[in-house]
Coordinates of C-alpha atoms in Angstrom, one line a residue:
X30 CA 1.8 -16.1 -36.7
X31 CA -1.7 -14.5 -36.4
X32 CA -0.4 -13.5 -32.7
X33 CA 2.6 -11.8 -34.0
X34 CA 0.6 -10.0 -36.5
X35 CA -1.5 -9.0 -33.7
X36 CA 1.5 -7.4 -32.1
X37 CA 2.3 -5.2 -35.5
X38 CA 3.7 -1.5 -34.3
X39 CA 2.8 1.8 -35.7
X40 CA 5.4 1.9 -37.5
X41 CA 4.8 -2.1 -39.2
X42 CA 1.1 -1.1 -39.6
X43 CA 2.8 2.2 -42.0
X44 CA 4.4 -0.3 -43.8
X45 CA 1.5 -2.3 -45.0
X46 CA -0.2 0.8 -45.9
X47 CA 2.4 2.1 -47.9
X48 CA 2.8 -1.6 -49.4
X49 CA -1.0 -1.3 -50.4
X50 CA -0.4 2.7 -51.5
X51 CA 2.8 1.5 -54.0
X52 CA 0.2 -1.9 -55.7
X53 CA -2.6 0.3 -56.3
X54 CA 0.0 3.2 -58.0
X55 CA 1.4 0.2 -59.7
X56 CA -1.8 -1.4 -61.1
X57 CA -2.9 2.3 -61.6
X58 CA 0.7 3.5 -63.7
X59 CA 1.4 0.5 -65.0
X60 CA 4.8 0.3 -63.1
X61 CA 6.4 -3.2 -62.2
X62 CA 9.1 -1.4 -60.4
X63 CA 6.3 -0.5 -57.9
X64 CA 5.1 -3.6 -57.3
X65 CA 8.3 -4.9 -56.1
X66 CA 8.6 -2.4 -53.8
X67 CA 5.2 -3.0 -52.7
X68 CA 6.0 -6.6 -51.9
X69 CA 9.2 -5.5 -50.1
X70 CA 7.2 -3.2 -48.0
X71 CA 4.8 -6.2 -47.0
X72 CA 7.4 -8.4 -46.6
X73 CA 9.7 -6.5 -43.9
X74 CA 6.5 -6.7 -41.4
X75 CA 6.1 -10.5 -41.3
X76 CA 9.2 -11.1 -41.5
X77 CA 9.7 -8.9 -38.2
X78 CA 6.5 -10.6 -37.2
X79 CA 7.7 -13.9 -37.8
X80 CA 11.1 -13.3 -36.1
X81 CA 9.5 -11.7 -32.5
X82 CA 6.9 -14.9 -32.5
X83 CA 9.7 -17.4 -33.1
X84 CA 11.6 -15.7 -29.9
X85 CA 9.4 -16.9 -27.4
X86 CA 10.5 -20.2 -27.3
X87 CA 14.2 -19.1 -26.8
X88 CA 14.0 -17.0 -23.8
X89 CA 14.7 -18.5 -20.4
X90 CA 14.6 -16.7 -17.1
X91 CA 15.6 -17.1 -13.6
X92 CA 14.7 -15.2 -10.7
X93 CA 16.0 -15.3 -7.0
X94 CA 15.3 -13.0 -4.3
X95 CA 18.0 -12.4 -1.5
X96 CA 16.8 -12.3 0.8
X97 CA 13.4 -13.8 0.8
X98 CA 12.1 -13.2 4.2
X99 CA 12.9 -9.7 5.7
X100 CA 11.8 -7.8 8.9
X101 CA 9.0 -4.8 8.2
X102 CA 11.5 -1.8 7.3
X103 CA 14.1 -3.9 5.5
X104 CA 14.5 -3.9 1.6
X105 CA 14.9 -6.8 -1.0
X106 CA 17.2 -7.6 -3.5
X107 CA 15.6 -8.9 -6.9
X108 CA 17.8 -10.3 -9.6
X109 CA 16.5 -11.4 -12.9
X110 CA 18.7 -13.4 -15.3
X111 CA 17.7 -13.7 -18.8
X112 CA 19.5 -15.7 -21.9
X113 CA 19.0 -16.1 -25.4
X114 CA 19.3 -19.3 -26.3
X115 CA 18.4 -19.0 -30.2
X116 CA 21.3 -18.3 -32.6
X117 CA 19.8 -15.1 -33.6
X118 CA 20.1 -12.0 -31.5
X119 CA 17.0 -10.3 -29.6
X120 CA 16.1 -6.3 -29.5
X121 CA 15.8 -4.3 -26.9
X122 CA 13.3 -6.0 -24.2
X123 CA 11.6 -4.2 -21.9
X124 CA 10.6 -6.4 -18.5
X125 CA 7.8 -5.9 -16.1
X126 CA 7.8 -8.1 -12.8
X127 CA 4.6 -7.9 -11.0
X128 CA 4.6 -7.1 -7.5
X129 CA 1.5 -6.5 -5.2
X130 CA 0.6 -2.9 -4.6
X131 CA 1.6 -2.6 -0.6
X132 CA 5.8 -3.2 -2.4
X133 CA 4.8 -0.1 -4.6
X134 CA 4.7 0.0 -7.8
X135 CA 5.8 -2.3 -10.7
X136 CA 9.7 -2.1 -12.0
X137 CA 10.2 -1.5 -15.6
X138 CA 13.4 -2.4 -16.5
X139 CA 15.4 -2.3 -19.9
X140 CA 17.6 -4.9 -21.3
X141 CA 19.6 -4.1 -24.0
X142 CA 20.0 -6.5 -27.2
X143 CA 21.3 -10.1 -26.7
X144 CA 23.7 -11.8 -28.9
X145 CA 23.2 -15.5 -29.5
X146 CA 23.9 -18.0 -26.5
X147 CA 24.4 -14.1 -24.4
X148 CA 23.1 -14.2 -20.6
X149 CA 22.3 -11.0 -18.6
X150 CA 21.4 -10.1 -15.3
X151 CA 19.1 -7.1 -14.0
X152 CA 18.1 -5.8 -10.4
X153 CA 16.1 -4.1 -8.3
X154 CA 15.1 -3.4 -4.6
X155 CA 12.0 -4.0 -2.9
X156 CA 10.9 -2.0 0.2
X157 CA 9.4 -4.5 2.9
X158 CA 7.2 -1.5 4.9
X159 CA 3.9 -4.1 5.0
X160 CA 4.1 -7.1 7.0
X161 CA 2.7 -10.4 4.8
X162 CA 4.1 -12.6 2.5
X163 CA 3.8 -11.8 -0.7
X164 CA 4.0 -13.5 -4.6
X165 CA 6.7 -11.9 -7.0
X166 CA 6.1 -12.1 -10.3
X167 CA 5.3 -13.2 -13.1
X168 CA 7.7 -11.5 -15.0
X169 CA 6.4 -9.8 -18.2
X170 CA 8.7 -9.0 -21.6
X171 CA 8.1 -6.9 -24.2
X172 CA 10.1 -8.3 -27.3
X173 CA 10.7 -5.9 -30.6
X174 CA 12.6 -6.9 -33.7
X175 CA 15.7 -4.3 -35.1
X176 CA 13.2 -2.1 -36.7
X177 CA 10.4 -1.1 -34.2
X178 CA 7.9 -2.8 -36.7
X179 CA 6.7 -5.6 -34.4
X180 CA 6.1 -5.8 -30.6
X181 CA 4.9 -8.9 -28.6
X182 CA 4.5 -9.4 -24.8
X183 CA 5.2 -12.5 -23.2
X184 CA 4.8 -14.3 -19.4
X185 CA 6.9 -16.2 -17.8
X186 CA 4.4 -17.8 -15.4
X187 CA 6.8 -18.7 -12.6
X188 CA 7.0 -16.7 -9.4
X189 CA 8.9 -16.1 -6.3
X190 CA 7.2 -15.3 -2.3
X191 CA 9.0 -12.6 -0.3
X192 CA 7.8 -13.1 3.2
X193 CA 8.1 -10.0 5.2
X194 CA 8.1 -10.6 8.6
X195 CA 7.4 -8.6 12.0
X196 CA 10.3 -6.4 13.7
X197 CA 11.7 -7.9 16.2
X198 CA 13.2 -5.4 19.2
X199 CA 15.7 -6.8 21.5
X200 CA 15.1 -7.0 24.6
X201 CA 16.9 -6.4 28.1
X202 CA 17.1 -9.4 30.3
X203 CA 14.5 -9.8 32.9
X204 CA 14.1 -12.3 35.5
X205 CA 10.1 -13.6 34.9
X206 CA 8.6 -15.4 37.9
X207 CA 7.1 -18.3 36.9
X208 CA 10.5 -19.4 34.3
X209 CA 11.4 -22.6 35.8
X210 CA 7.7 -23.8 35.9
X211 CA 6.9 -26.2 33.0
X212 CA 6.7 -30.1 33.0
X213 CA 9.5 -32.7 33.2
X214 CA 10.7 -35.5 35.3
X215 CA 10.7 -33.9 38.7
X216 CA 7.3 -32.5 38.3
X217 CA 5.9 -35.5 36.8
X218 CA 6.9 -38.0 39.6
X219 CA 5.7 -35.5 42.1
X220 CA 2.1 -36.2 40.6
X221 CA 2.7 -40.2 39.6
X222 CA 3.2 -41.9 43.1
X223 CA 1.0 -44.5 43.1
X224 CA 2.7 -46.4 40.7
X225 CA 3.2 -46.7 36.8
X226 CA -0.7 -46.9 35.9
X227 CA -1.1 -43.6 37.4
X228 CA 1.8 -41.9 35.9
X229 CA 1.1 -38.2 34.8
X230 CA 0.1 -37.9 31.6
X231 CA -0.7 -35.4 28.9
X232 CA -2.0 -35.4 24.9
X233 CA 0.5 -37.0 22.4
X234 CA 1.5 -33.9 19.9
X235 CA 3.2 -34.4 16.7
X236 CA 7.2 -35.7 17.3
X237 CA 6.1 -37.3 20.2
X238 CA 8.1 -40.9 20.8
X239 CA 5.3 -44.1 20.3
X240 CA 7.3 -45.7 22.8
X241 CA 5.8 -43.4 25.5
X242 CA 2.5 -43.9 24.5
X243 CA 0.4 -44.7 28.1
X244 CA -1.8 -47.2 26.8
X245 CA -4.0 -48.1 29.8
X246 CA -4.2 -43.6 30.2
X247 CA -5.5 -44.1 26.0
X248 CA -7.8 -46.0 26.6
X249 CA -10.0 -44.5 29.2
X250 CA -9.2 -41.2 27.5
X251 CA -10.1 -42.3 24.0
X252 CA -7.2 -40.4 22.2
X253 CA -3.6 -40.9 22.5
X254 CA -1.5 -40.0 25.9
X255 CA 1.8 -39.7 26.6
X256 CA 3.9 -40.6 29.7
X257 CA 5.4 -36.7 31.2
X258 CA 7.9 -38.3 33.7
X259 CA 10.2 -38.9 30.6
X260 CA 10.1 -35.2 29.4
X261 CA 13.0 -32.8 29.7
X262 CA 12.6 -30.4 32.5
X263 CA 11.9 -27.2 30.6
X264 CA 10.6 -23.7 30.8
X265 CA 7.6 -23.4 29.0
X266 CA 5.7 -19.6 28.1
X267 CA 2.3 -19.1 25.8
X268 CA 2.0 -16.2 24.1
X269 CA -1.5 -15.0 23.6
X270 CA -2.2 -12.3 20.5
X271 CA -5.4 -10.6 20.8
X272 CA -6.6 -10.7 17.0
X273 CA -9.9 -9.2 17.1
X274 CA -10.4 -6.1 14.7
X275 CA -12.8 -4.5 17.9
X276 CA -9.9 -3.9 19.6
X277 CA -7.4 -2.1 17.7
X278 CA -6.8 1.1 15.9
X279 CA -5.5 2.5 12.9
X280 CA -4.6 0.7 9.6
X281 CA -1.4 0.0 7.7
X282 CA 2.1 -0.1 9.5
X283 CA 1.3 2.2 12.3
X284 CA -2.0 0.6 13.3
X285 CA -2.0 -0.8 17.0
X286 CA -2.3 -4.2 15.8
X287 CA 1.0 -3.9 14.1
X288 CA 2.6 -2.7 17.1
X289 CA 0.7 -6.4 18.4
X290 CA 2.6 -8.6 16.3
X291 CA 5.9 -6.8 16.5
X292 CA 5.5 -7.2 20.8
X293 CA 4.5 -11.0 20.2
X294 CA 7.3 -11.7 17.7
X295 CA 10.1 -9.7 19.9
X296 CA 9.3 -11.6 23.2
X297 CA 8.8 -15.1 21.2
X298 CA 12.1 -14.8 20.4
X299 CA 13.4 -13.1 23.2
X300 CA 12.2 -16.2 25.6
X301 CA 13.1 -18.7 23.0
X302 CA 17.0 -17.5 23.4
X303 CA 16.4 -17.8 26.9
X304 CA 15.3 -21.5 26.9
X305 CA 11.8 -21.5 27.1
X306 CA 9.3 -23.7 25.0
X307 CA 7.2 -21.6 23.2
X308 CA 3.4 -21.9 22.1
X309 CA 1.8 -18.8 20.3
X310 CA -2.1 -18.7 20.8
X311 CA -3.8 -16.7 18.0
X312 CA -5.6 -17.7 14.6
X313 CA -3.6 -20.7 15.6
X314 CA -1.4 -22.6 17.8
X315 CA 2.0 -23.1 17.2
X316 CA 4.7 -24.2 19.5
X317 CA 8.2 -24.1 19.2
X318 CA 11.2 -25.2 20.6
X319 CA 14.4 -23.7 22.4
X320 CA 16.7 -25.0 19.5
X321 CA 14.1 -25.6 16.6
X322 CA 15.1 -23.2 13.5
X323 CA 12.7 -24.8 11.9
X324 CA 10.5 -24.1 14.5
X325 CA 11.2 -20.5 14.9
X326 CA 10.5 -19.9 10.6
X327 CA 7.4 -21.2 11.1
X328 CA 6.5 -19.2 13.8
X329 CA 7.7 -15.7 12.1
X330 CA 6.3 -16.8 9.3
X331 CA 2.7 -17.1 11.1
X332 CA 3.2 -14.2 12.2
X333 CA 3.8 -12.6 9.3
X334 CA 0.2 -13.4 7.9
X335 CA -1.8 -13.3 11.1
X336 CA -4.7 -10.3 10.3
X337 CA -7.4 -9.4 12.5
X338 CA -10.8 -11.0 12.2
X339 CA -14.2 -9.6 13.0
X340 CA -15.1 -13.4 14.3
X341 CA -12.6 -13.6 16.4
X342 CA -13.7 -13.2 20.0
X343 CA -11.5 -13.2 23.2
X344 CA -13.3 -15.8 25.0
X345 CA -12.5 -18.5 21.8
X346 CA -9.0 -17.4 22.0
X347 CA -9.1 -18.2 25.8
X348 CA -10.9 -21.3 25.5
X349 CA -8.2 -22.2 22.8
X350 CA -5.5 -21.2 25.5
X351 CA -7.0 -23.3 28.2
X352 CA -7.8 -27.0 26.1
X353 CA -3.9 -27.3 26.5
X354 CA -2.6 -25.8 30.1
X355 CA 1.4 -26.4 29.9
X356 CA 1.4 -24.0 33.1
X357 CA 4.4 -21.6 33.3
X358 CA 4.2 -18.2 32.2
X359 CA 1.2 -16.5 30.1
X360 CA 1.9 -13.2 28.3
X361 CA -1.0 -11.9 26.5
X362 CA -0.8 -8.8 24.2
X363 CA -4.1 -7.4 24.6
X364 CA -6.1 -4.7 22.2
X365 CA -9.1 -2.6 23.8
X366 CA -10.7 -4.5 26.8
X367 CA -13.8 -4.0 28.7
X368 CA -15.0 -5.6 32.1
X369 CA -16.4 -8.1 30.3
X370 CA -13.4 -9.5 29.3
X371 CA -11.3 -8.7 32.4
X372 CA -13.6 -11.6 33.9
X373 CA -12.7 -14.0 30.6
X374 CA -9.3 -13.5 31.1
X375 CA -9.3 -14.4 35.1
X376 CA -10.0 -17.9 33.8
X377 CA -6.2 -18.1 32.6
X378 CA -4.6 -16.9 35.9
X379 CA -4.3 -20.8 37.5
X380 CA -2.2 -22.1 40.8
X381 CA 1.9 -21.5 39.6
X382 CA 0.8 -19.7 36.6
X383 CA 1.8 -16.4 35.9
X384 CA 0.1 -14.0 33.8
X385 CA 1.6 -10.7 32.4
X386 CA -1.1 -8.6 30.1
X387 CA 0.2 -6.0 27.7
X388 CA -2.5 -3.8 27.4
X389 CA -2.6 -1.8 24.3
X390 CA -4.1 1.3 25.1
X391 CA -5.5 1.4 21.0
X392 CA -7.6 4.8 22.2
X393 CA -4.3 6.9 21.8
X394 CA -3.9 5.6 18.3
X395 CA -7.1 8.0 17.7
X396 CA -7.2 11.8 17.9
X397 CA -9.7 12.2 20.7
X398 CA -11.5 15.3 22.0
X399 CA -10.5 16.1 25.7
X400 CA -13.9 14.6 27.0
X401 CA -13.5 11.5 25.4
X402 CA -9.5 11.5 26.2
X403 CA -11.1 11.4 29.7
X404 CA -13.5 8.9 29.5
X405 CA -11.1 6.4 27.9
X406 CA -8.7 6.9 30.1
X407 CA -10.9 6.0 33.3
X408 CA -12.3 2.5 31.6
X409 CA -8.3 1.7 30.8
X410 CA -8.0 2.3 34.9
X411 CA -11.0 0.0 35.5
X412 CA -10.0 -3.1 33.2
X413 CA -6.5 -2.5 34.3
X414 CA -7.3 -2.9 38.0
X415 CA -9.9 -5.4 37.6
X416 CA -6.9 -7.3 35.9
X417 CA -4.9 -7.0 38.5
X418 CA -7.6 -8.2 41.3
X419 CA -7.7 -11.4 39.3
X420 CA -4.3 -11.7 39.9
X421 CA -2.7 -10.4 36.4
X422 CA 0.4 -8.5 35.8
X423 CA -0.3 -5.3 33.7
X424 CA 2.0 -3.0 31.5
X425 CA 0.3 -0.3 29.3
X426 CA 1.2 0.5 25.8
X427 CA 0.3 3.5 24.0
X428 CA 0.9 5.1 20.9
X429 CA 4.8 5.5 20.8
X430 CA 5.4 3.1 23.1
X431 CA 9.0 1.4 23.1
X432 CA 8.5 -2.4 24.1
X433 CA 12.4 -2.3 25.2
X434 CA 11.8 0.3 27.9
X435 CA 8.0 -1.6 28.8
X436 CA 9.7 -5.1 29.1
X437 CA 11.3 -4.6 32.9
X438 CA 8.0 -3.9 34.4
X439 CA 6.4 -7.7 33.3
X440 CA 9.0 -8.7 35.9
X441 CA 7.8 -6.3 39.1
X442 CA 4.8 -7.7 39.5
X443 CA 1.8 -5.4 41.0
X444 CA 4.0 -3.9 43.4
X445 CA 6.2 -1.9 41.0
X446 CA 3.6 0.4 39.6
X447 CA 3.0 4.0 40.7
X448 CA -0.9 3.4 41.0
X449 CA -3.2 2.0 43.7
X450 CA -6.2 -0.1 43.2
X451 CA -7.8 3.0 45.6
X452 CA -6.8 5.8 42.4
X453 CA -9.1 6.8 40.1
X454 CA -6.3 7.1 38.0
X455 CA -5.4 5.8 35.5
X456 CA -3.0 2.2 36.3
X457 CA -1.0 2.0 33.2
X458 CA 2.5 3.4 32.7
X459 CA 2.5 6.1 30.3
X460 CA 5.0 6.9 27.1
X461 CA 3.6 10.0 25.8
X462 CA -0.1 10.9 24.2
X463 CA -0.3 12.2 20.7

């Protein structure tokens, strides 16, 4: 009650005064008559005060968003369903659900009066412009009584996660050297003929049969091992996502590392529909399978959250990329390199492995003067052809760039660019300079 009383209006705080105004006239006059109508004046306020305090335990709401994971540039749909389940009717409630600032700003909704038992249902988009998942609610109601006198707000403390994910581009087929290389039976026997105690092996991961646990290969390892010659022949690709804030440009949904995740998302599940086995190496190491929905939620949703990081180096995320070699293909989306990193990156480029760098030219995001225009665009040439010395595939992005109409040239190899290791030119492919 001392809450409610708390939560008096204007208008209920009038009424006491008045109350208190008509007493002291009464004990003043000598009137009886205005003593009652001083205690009616006190008495409408807590009895408003007493009815608003006694709604809270007869409210019940239910929230559902539809759907709850969306692409960047996608909207929402929020439905919150409210019902009254006292036998007395409510006022006019006003609701605020709380939403983080990048889905703008809070909706403030009205909802008329509801009768005893009464349901009703209000709505309202979200725009999804900001990659990250995200907590919806709680949802906040302001409850009055008939007369404006008394006004309470109350919580509901659940809440609701919209996960908005990274675009994903479709992309045109391309034949990818490199996309029948992976591990299975053939390949595994081609290693194992000495017998069974020498049979190829590799680290047991999680789904793993114990049945084709390699006991004798466990034990001088120390950890557990697998037998490969049972595996399915597949196609396997890693995906490599340069995360380190040094090496991009710009900030919210047009920053370089944003175009980043939306390359690494559109090619995860462009090679995923194409049968490959997919392991994504950033902030952390996920694999998925051709078929594994699942799978492929877990991924997007990864992706959804990864951030840059001002610890994250490119030699850890190499090292992280080499503890587990499936062979195959390695496509790495790459922010600002130097020469110094060229050399880390050789390290990935092993016998039957193909390696196809994306490099994100994350200068253009900038507004550079001509002379630094210049001298940007020679150290892109250098890492680029130092790159491709070490035996790399490289595509250039820039500001603009459409990854649809970049995607053909990760299957031409050196040999289909315009450039020459002898140029001082730049060796990317360009889209246009702002």
């Amino acid at each position: 009650m001392r809450e409610a009383l708390s939560g008096l209006t204007t208008r209920g705080r009038a009424f006491f005064a008045a109350a208190a105004a008509a007493a002291l006239a009464s004990l003043i006059l000598g009137e009886r008559d205005l003593m009652r109508v001083a205690a009616l004046l006190a008495v409408l306020p807590l009895l408003a005060a007493a009815y608003v305090g006694r709604s809270r335990y007869k409210l019940s709401c239910t929230r559902s968003v539809e759907p709850h994971r969306v692409p960047v540039g996608s909207r929402s749909r929020v439905v919150l369903r409210l019902a009254n389940m006292s036998r007395l009717p409510t006022g006019t409630l006003l609701l605020e659900d709380r939403l983080p600032y990048a889905l703008g700003s809070r909706p403030r909704l009205v909802l008329e009066r509801l009768g005893a038992g009464q349901a009703s249902s209000v709505a309202y988009t979200v725009p999804a412009d900001t990659r990250g998942r995200y907590e919806v609610g709680p949802l906040a109601i302001r409850m009055t009584d008939p007369f404006g006198l008394c006004e309470l707000t109350r919580t509901f403390p659940s809440t609701d996660h919209l996960v908005v994910i990274p675009q994903v581009v479709p992309l045109p087929s391309v034949r990818l050297a490199g996309e029948f290389a992976g591990s299975g039976d053939s390949r595994a026997r081609s290693v194992s003929v000495h017998g069974e105690d020498d049979a190829a092996t590799r680290e047991y991961r999680h789904g793993d049969d114990l049945r084709r646990v390699h006991w004798r290969s466990t034990a001088r390892v120390g950890e557990l091992m697998v037998r490969r010659e049972e595996q399915p022949w597949e196609s396997r690709a890693t995906i490599l996502l340069d995360t380190r804030a040094v090496a991009h440009r710009g900030e919210g949904p047009t920053a370089s590392f944003e175009w980043a995740v939306s390359a690494a998302a559109s090619i995860a599940m462009h090679l995923r529909d194409a049968g490959y086995r997919i392991r994504l190496v950033s902030d952390v190491d996920i694999d998925v399978d051709a078929h594994d929905a699942a799978g492929e939620a877990h991924l997007m949703d990864r992706l959804a959250e990864v951030k840059t990081s001002n610890r994250s180096t490119l030699a850890a995320l190499v090292e992280h990329c080499r503890r587990r070699s499936d062979g195959g293909l390695v496509i790495a989306i790459l922010g600002q390199i130097g020469e110094a990193e060229t050399q880390i990156l050789a390290g990935l480029r092993a016998s039957g492995t193909t390696c196809v760098a994306f490099a994100i030219d994350a200068s253009t995001w900038l507004n550079l003067p001509p002379e630094a225009r210049a001298t940007a665009d020679r150290e892109r040439a250098a890492t680029a052809l130092a790159l491709l010395h070490n035996g790399w595939r490289v595509v250039g992005a820039e500001h603009g760039a459409k990854l649809a109409a970049l995607w053909p040239h990760a299957g031409r190899g050196s040999a289909g660019f315009a450039w020459r290791a002898a140029l001082a030119e730049t060796a990317l492919p360009t889209t246009g300079r702002r």
